[in-house]
Amino acid sequence: MVADKVIATNRKAYHDYEVLETYEAGIVLRGTTFTFRSYDVQRDNVQRRWSLIFSIASTITPVLLGITLGAIASGTIRLQNGVIISGFFSSWLAPFPFAVGFFALSLFAFLAAVYLTLETPDYELQEDFRLRALIAGITVGILALTVFLLAGTGAPTVRAGISRSWWALGLHLFTGVFALGAFYSLWTRKYRLARVCAAAQVTLILLGWALAQFPHLVEPDIAIASAAAPRSTLQLLLGALAAGALLLFPSYYYLFRVFKSETAVAETRVETNGTGNSESLSCRYRV
């Protein structure tokens, strides 16, 4: 038996993924906080605590996701013989990655507000989501322009792709049409149409970014093809995904059938002790 021998140690590997790990922590915090908020004691102070943690996690997660995308598109993360030779902090803390981070946050907020307009029968709450969606949509436009301008020096390859490629004009036209459609639908309170337009707008933004960065995974030294797993592994993965889909999609359908059915009726009664704090909660559902 041959003992393992350490040939080299990459000290950067211990900290190069701090941003991604923080992003993953945000995802985990969102899930666990949602669970605790649903099943913990229903006192106001307890619910405010979990809601605060949920809000913080919901903010840092899209910001760090955008920072990651901005950093790998900037061209400042350089590799030589499989080893990172560029500085760590400069790639993540530049203005362009941060602009992409806040742009991602605005997209998340816009989609969430648009989709939530149809998730409540309360008119005042629906109007609040509508106002938030309009404000978030304006913020998306401002930050999109900011990202485009900063890309001139922060990510020149992406800037060239979204401004000078043969598909760029058509992509921008369709994105603008759907953006205007989303605003019109929100303004006229046609929320189902607003959902479709908002989803199409964000999809086209992501598609344009992917096309501009193609064929690189990390600009400019790692291409998608060079980073891919062996062909046999990809074939096995594809088969596993196909088999999993046979179980996953029926499960999704069942969940939406149960929780999103338009025929579901919920009756809720809340009793208070005179101070505004809920003491008992009873629900009856008919599906």
PDB file of N, CA, C and O in Angstrom, residues 94-141:
ATOM      1  N   ALA A  94     -14.641  44.835  -6.496  1.00  0.00           N
ATOM      2  CA  ALA A  94     -14.634  45.893  -7.502  1.00  0.00           C
ATOM      3  C   ALA A  94     -16.053  46.455  -7.677  1.00  0.00           C
ATOM      4  O   ALA A  94     -17.039  45.808  -7.316  1.00  0.00           O
ATOM      5  N   PRO A  95     -16.185  47.652  -8.233  1.00  0.00           N
ATOM      6  CA  PRO A  95     -17.525  48.249  -8.403  1.00  0.00           C
ATOM      7  C   PRO A  95     -18.464  47.411  -9.259  1.00  0.00           C
ATOM      8  O   PRO A  95     -19.667  47.328  -8.960  1.00  0.00           O
ATOM      9  N   PHE A  96     -17.944  46.785 -10.334  1.00  0.00           N
ATOM     10  CA  PHE A  96     -18.832  46.036 -11.223  1.00  0.00           C
ATOM     11  C   PHE A  96     -19.511  44.857 -10.527  1.00  0.00           C
ATOM     12  O   PHE A  96     -20.739  44.714 -10.627  1.00  0.00           O
ATOM     13  N   PRO A  97     -18.786  43.966  -9.815  1.00  0.00           N
ATOM     14  CA  PRO A  97     -19.483  42.870  -9.123  1.00  0.00           C
ATOM     15  C   PRO A  97     -20.522  43.357  -8.123  1.00  0.00           C
ATOM     16  O   PRO A  97     -21.605  42.764  -8.002  1.00  0.00           O
ATOM     17  N   PHE A  98     -20.239  44.447  -7.418  1.00  0.00           N
ATOM     18  CA  PHE A  98     -21.213  44.951  -6.460  1.00  0.00           C
ATOM     19  C   PHE A  98     -22.445  45.510  -7.171  1.00  0.00           C
ATOM     20  O   PHE A  98     -23.575  45.357  -6.684  1.00  0.00           O
ATOM     21  N   ALA A  99     -22.240  46.156  -8.311  1.00  0.00           N
ATOM     22  CA  ALA A  99     -23.382  46.646  -9.077  1.00  0.00           C
ATOM     23  C   ALA A  99     -24.252  45.490  -9.560  1.00  0.00           C
ATOM     24  O   ALA A  99     -25.491  45.560  -9.507  1.00  0.00           O
ATOM     25  N   VAL A 100     -23.610  44.404 -10.002  1.00  0.00           N
ATOM     26  CA  VAL A 100     -24.368  43.221 -10.419  1.00  0.00           C
ATOM     27  C   VAL A 100     -25.092  42.612  -9.213  1.00  0.00           C
ATOM     28  O   VAL A 100     -26.225  42.123  -9.338  1.00  0.00           O
ATOM     29  N   GLY A 101     -24.473  42.642  -8.037  1.00  0.00           N
ATOM     30  CA  GLY A 101     -25.110  42.121  -6.838  1.00  0.00           C
ATOM     31  C   GLY A 101     -26.397  42.857  -6.508  1.00  0.00           C
ATOM     32  O   GLY A 101     -27.435  42.238  -6.251  1.00  0.00           O
ATOM     33  N   PHE A 102     -26.370  44.173  -6.540  1.00  0.00           N
ATOM     34  CA  PHE A 102     -27.577  44.945  -6.241  1.00  0.00           C
ATOM     35  C   PHE A 102     -28.583  44.854  -7.390  1.00  0.00           C
ATOM     36  O   PHE A 102     -29.803  44.941  -7.162  1.00  0.00           O
ATOM     37  N   PHE A 103     -28.101  44.675  -8.605  1.00  0.00           N
ATOM     38  CA  PHE A 103     -28.998  44.444  -9.737  1.00  0.00           C
ATOM     39  C   PHE A 103     -29.764  43.137  -9.545  1.00  0.00           C
ATOM     40  O   PHE A 103     -30.983  43.070  -9.770  1.00  0.00           O
ATOM     41  N   ALA A 104     -29.061  42.087  -9.101  1.00  0.00           N
ATOM     42  CA  ALA A 104     -29.718  40.807  -8.828  1.00  0.00           C
ATOM     43  C   ALA A 104     -30.745  40.958  -7.711  1.00  0.00           C
ATOM     44  O   ALA A 104     -31.848  40.404  -7.780  1.00  0.00           O
ATOM     45  N   LEU A 105     -30.412  41.719  -6.675  1.00  0.00           N
ATOM     46  CA  LEU A 105     -31.351  41.947  -5.582  1.00  0.00           C
ATOM     47  C   LEU A 105     -32.616  42.642  -6.081  1.00  0.00           C
ATOM     48  O   LEU A 105     -33.734  42.269  -5.690  1.00  0.00           O
ATOM     49  N   SER A 106     -32.459  43.625  -6.942  1.00  0.00           N
ATOM     50  CA  SER A 106     -33.628  44.330  -7.468  1.00  0.00           C
ATOM     51  C   SER A 106     -34.492  43.415  -8.333  1.00  0.00           C
ATOM     52  O   SER A 106     -35.727  43.501  -8.309  1.00  0.00           O
ATOM     53  N   LEU A 107     -33.856  42.514  -9.097  1.00  0.00           N
ATOM     54  CA  LEU A 107     -34.628  41.553  -9.896  1.00  0.00           C
ATOM     55  C   LEU A 107     -35.422  40.606  -9.002  1.00  0.00           C
ATOM     56  O   LEU A 107     -36.595  40.313  -9.276  1.00  0.00           O
ATOM     57  N   PHE A 108     -34.786  40.111  -7.938  1.00  0.00           N
ATOM     58  CA  PHE A 108     -35.483  39.233  -6.995  1.00  0.00           C
ATOM     59  C   PHE A 108     -36.667  39.963  -6.366  1.00  0.00           C
ATOM     60  O   PHE A 108     -37.763  39.405  -6.241  1.00  0.00           O
ATOM     61  N   ALA A 109     -36.447  41.209  -5.936  1.00  0.00           N
ATOM     62  CA  ALA A 109     -37.511  41.973  -5.295  1.00  0.00           C
ATOM     63  C   ALA A 109     -38.656  42.249  -6.268  1.00  0.00           C
ATOM     64  O   ALA A 109     -39.843  42.178  -5.899  1.00  0.00           O
ATOM     65  N   PHE A 110     -38.325  42.544  -7.513  1.00  0.00           N
ATOM     66  CA  PHE A 110     -39.338  42.813  -8.531  1.00  0.00           C
ATOM     67  C   PHE A 110     -40.197  41.581  -8.786  1.00  0.00           C
ATOM     68  O   PHE A 110     -41.436  41.648  -8.767  1.00  0.00           O
ATOM     69  N   LEU A 111     -39.552  40.433  -9.005  1.00  0.00           N
ATOM     70  CA  LEU A 111     -40.304  39.211  -9.248  1.00  0.00           C
ATOM     71  C   LEU A 111     -41.169  38.834  -8.045  1.00  0.00           C
ATOM     72  O   LEU A 111     -42.332  38.442  -8.204  1.00  0.00           O
ATOM     73  N   ALA A 112     -40.606  38.943  -6.851  1.00  0.00           N
ATOM     74  CA  ALA A 112     -41.358  38.574  -5.653  1.00  0.00           C
ATOM     75  C   ALA A 112     -42.601  39.441  -5.501  1.00  0.00           C
ATOM     76  O   ALA A 112     -43.700  38.931  -5.233  1.00  0.00           O
ATOM     77  N   ALA A 113     -42.451  40.755  -5.674  1.00  0.00           N
ATOM     78  CA  ALA A 113     -43.595  41.650  -5.508  1.00  0.00           C
ATOM     79  C   ALA A 113     -44.664  41.391  -6.564  1.00  0.00           C
ATOM     80  O   ALA A 113     -45.864  41.388  -6.262  1.00  0.00           O
ATOM     81  N   VAL A 114     -44.241  41.167  -7.811  1.00  0.00           N
ATOM     82  CA  VAL A 114     -45.204  40.895  -8.878  1.00  0.00           C
ATOM     83  C   VAL A 114     -45.977  39.611  -8.600  1.00  0.00           C
ATOM     84  O   VAL A 114     -47.216  39.564  -8.720  1.00  0.00           O
ATOM     85  N   TYR A 115     -45.277  38.565  -8.216  1.00  0.00           N
ATOM     86  CA  TYR A 115     -45.943  37.284  -7.975  1.00  0.00           C
ATOM     87  C   TYR A 115     -46.841  37.337  -6.742  1.00  0.00           C
ATOM     88  O   TYR A 115     -47.888  36.675  -6.702  1.00  0.00           O
ATOM     89  N   LEU A 116     -46.476  38.114  -5.739  1.00  0.00           N
ATOM     90  CA  LEU A 116     -47.263  38.171  -4.518  1.00  0.00           C
ATOM     91  C   LEU A 116     -48.562  38.950  -4.679  1.00  0.00           C
ATOM     92  O   LEU A 116     -49.445  38.857  -3.815  1.00  0.00           O
ATOM     93  N   THR A 117     -48.701  39.715  -5.758  1.00  0.00           N
ATOM     94  CA  THR A 117     -49.958  40.439  -5.971  1.00  0.00           C
ATOM     95  C   THR A 117     -51.141  39.493  -6.105  1.00  0.00           C
ATOM     96  O   THR A 117     -52.283  39.878  -5.807  1.00  0.00           O
ATOM     97  N   LEU A 118     -50.907  38.268  -6.542  1.00  0.00           N
ATOM     98  CA  LEU A 118     -51.989  37.294  -6.704  1.00  0.00           C
ATOM     99  C   LEU A 118     -52.052  36.288  -5.563  1.00  0.00           C
ATOM    100  O   LEU A 118     -52.841  35.349  -5.618  1.00  0.00           O
ATOM    101  N   GLU A 119     -51.214  36.479  -4.552  1.00  0.00           N
ATOM    102  CA  GLU A 119     -51.171  35.519  -3.460  1.00  0.00           C
ATOM    103  C   GLU A 119     -52.001  35.942  -2.253  1.00  0.00           C
ATOM    104  O   GLU A 119     -52.002  35.245  -1.244  1.00  0.00           O
ATOM    105  N   THR A 120     -52.678  37.075  -2.346  1.00  0.00           N
ATOM    106  CA  THR A 120     -53.483  37.536  -1.213  1.00  0.00           C
ATOM    107  C   THR A 120     -54.830  38.058  -1.704  1.00  0.00           C
ATOM    108  O   THR A 120     -54.902  38.720  -2.741  1.00  0.00           O
ATOM    109  N   PRO A 121     -55.913  37.749  -0.989  1.00  0.00           N
ATOM    110  CA  PRO A 121     -57.219  38.317  -1.343  1.00  0.00           C
ATOM    111  C   PRO A 121     -57.433  39.701  -0.726  1.00  0.00           C
ATOM    112  O   PRO A 121     -58.427  40.359  -1.041  1.00  0.00           O
ATOM    113  N   ASP A 122     -56.516  40.132   0.136  1.00  0.00           N
ATOM    114  CA  ASP A 122     -56.641  41.424   0.806  1.00  0.00           C
ATOM    115  C   ASP A 122     -56.267  42.545  -0.165  1.00  0.00           C
ATOM    116  O   ASP A 122     -55.146  42.595  -0.677  1.00  0.00           O
ATOM    117  N   TYR A 123     -57.206  43.473  -0.406  1.00  0.00           N
ATOM    118  CA  TYR A 123     -56.986  44.530  -1.398  1.00  0.00           C
ATOM    119  C   TYR A 123     -55.851  45.460  -0.995  1.00  0.00           C
ATOM    120  O   TYR A 123     -55.003  45.821  -1.829  1.00  0.00           O
ATOM    121  N   GLU A 124     -55.799  45.865   0.278  1.00  0.00           N
ATOM    122  CA  GLU A 124     -54.750  46.787   0.719  1.00  0.00           C
ATOM    123  C   GLU A 124     -53.374  46.147   0.613  1.00  0.00           C
ATOM    124  O   GLU A 124     -52.402  46.796   0.196  1.00  0.00           O
ATOM    125  N   LEU A 125     -53.263  44.876   0.977  1.00  0.00           N
ATOM    126  CA  LEU A 125     -51.974  44.187   0.861  1.00  0.00           C
ATOM    127  C   LEU A 125     -51.589  44.017  -0.607  1.00  0.00           C
ATOM    128  O   LEU A 125     -50.416  44.147  -0.978  1.00  0.00           O
ATOM    129  N   GLN A 126     -52.571  43.746  -1.448  1.00  0.00           N
ATOM    130  CA  GLN A 126     -52.320  43.625  -2.880  1.00  0.00           C
ATOM    131  C   GLN A 126     -51.806  44.942  -3.463  1.00  0.00           C
ATOM    132  O   GLN A 126     -50.877  44.956  -4.282  1.00  0.00           O
ATOM    133  N   GLU A 127     -52.387  46.045  -3.012  1.00  0.00           N
ATOM    134  CA  GLU A 127     -51.926  47.356  -3.459  1.00  0.00           C
ATOM    135  C   GLU A 127     -50.508  47.643  -2.981  1.00  0.00           C
ATOM    136  O   GLU A 127     -49.720  48.280  -3.688  1.00  0.00           O
ATOM    137  N   ASP A 128     -50.190  47.181  -1.774  1.00  0.00           N
ATOM    138  CA  ASP A 128     -48.836  47.362  -1.262  1.00  0.00           C
ATOM    139  C   ASP A 128     -47.830  46.602  -2.120  1.00  0.00           C
ATOM    140  O   ASP A 128     -46.768  47.152  -2.470  1.00  0.00           O
ATOM    141  N   PHE A 129     -48.146  45.361  -2.488  1.00  0.00           N
ATOM    142  CA  PHE A 129     -47.260  44.591  -3.365  1.00  0.00           C
ATOM    143  C   PHE A 129     -47.154  45.250  -4.740  1.00  0.00           C
ATOM    144  O   PHE A 129     -46.078  45.256  -5.343  1.00  0.00           O
ATOM    145  N   ARG A 130     -48.243  45.788  -5.236  1.00  0.00           N
ATOM    146  CA  ARG A 130     -48.235  46.477  -6.533  1.00  0.00           C
ATOM    147  C   ARG A 130     -47.285  47.670  -6.502  1.00  0.00           C
ATOM    148  O   ARG A 130     -46.479  47.869  -7.427  1.00  0.00           O
ATOM    149  N   LEU A 131     -47.365  48.484  -5.434  1.00  0.00           N
ATOM    150  CA  LEU A 131     -46.474  49.641  -5.311  1.00  0.00           C
ATOM    151  C   LEU A 131     -45.025  49.198  -5.211  1.00  0.00           C
ATOM    152  O   LEU A 131     -44.137  49.795  -5.844  1.00  0.00           O
ATOM    153  N   ARG A 132     -44.763  48.156  -4.425  1.00  0.00           N
ATOM    154  CA  ARG A 132     -43.397  47.652  -4.295  1.00  0.00           C
ATOM    155  C   ARG A 132     -42.880  47.139  -5.639  1.00  0.00           C
ATOM    156  O   ARG A 132     -41.697  47.315  -5.961  1.00  0.00           O
ATOM    157  N   ALA A 133     -43.741  46.485  -6.417  1.00  0.00           N
ATOM    158  CA  ALA A 133     -43.323  45.975  -7.726  1.00  0.00           C
ATOM    159  C   ALA A 133     -42.964  47.121  -8.673  1.00  0.00           C
ATOM    160  O   ALA A 133     -41.968  47.044  -9.415  1.00  0.00           O
ATOM    161  N   LEU A 134     -43.746  48.189  -8.648  1.00  0.00           N
ATOM    162  CA  LEU A 134     -43.451  49.340  -9.511  1.00  0.00           C
ATOM    163  C   LEU A 134     -42.127  49.995  -9.115  1.00  0.00           C
ATOM    164  O   LEU A 134     -41.307  50.341  -9.981  1.00  0.00           O
ATOM    165  N   ILE A 135     -41.906  50.170  -7.811  1.00  0.00           N
ATOM    166  CA  ILE A 135     -40.651  50.768  -7.346  1.00  0.00           C
ATOM    167  C   ILE A 135     -39.464  49.873  -7.688  1.00  0.00           C
ATOM    168  O   ILE A 135     -38.415  50.341  -8.154  1.00  0.00           O
ATOM    169  N   ALA A 136     -39.629  48.560  -7.456  1.00  0.00           N
ATOM    170  CA  ALA A 136     -38.549  47.626  -7.771  1.00  0.00           C
ATOM    171  C   ALA A 136     -38.270  47.593  -9.269  1.00  0.00           C
ATOM    172  O   ALA A 136     -37.111  47.477  -9.688  1.00  0.00           O
ATOM    173  N   GLY A 137     -39.312  47.704 -10.091  1.00  0.00           N
ATOM    174  CA  GLY A 137     -39.115  47.714 -11.537  1.00  0.00           C
ATOM    175  C   GLY A 137     -38.316  48.922 -11.997  1.00  0.00           C
ATOM    176  O   GLY A 137     -37.443  48.813 -12.875  1.00  0.00           O
ATOM    177  N   ILE A 138     -38.599  50.097 -11.412  1.00  0.00           N
ATOM    178  CA  ILE A 138     -37.821  51.295 -11.738  1.00  0.00           C
ATOM    179  C   ILE A 138     -36.374  51.121 -11.302  1.00  0.00           C
ATOM    180  O   ILE A 138     -35.427  51.481 -12.027  1.00  0.00           O
ATOM    181  N   THR A 139     -36.171  50.507 -10.132  1.00  0.00           N
ATOM    182  CA  THR A 139     -34.815  50.249  -9.635  1.00  0.00           C
ATOM    183  C   THR A 139     -34.062  49.299 -10.555  1.00  0.00           C
ATOM    184  O   THR A 139     -32.855  49.473 -10.790  1.00  0.00           O
ATOM    185  N   VAL A 140     -34.772  48.295 -11.082  1.00  0.00           N
ATOM    186  CA  VAL A 140     -34.152  47.363 -12.035  1.00  0.00           C
ATOM    187  C   VAL A 140     -33.615  48.116 -13.241  1.00  0.00           C
ATOM    188  O   VAL A 140     -32.484  47.878 -13.702  1.00  0.00           O
ATOM    189  N   GLY A 141     -34.405  49.033 -13.772  1.00  0.00           N
ATOM    190  CA  GLY A 141     -33.963  49.803 -14.936  1.00  0.00           C
ATOM    191  C   GLY A 141     -32.741  50.654 -14.643  1.00  0.00           C
ATOM    192  O   GLY A 141     -31.794  50.714 -15.448  1.00  0.00           O
TER     193      GLY A 141
END
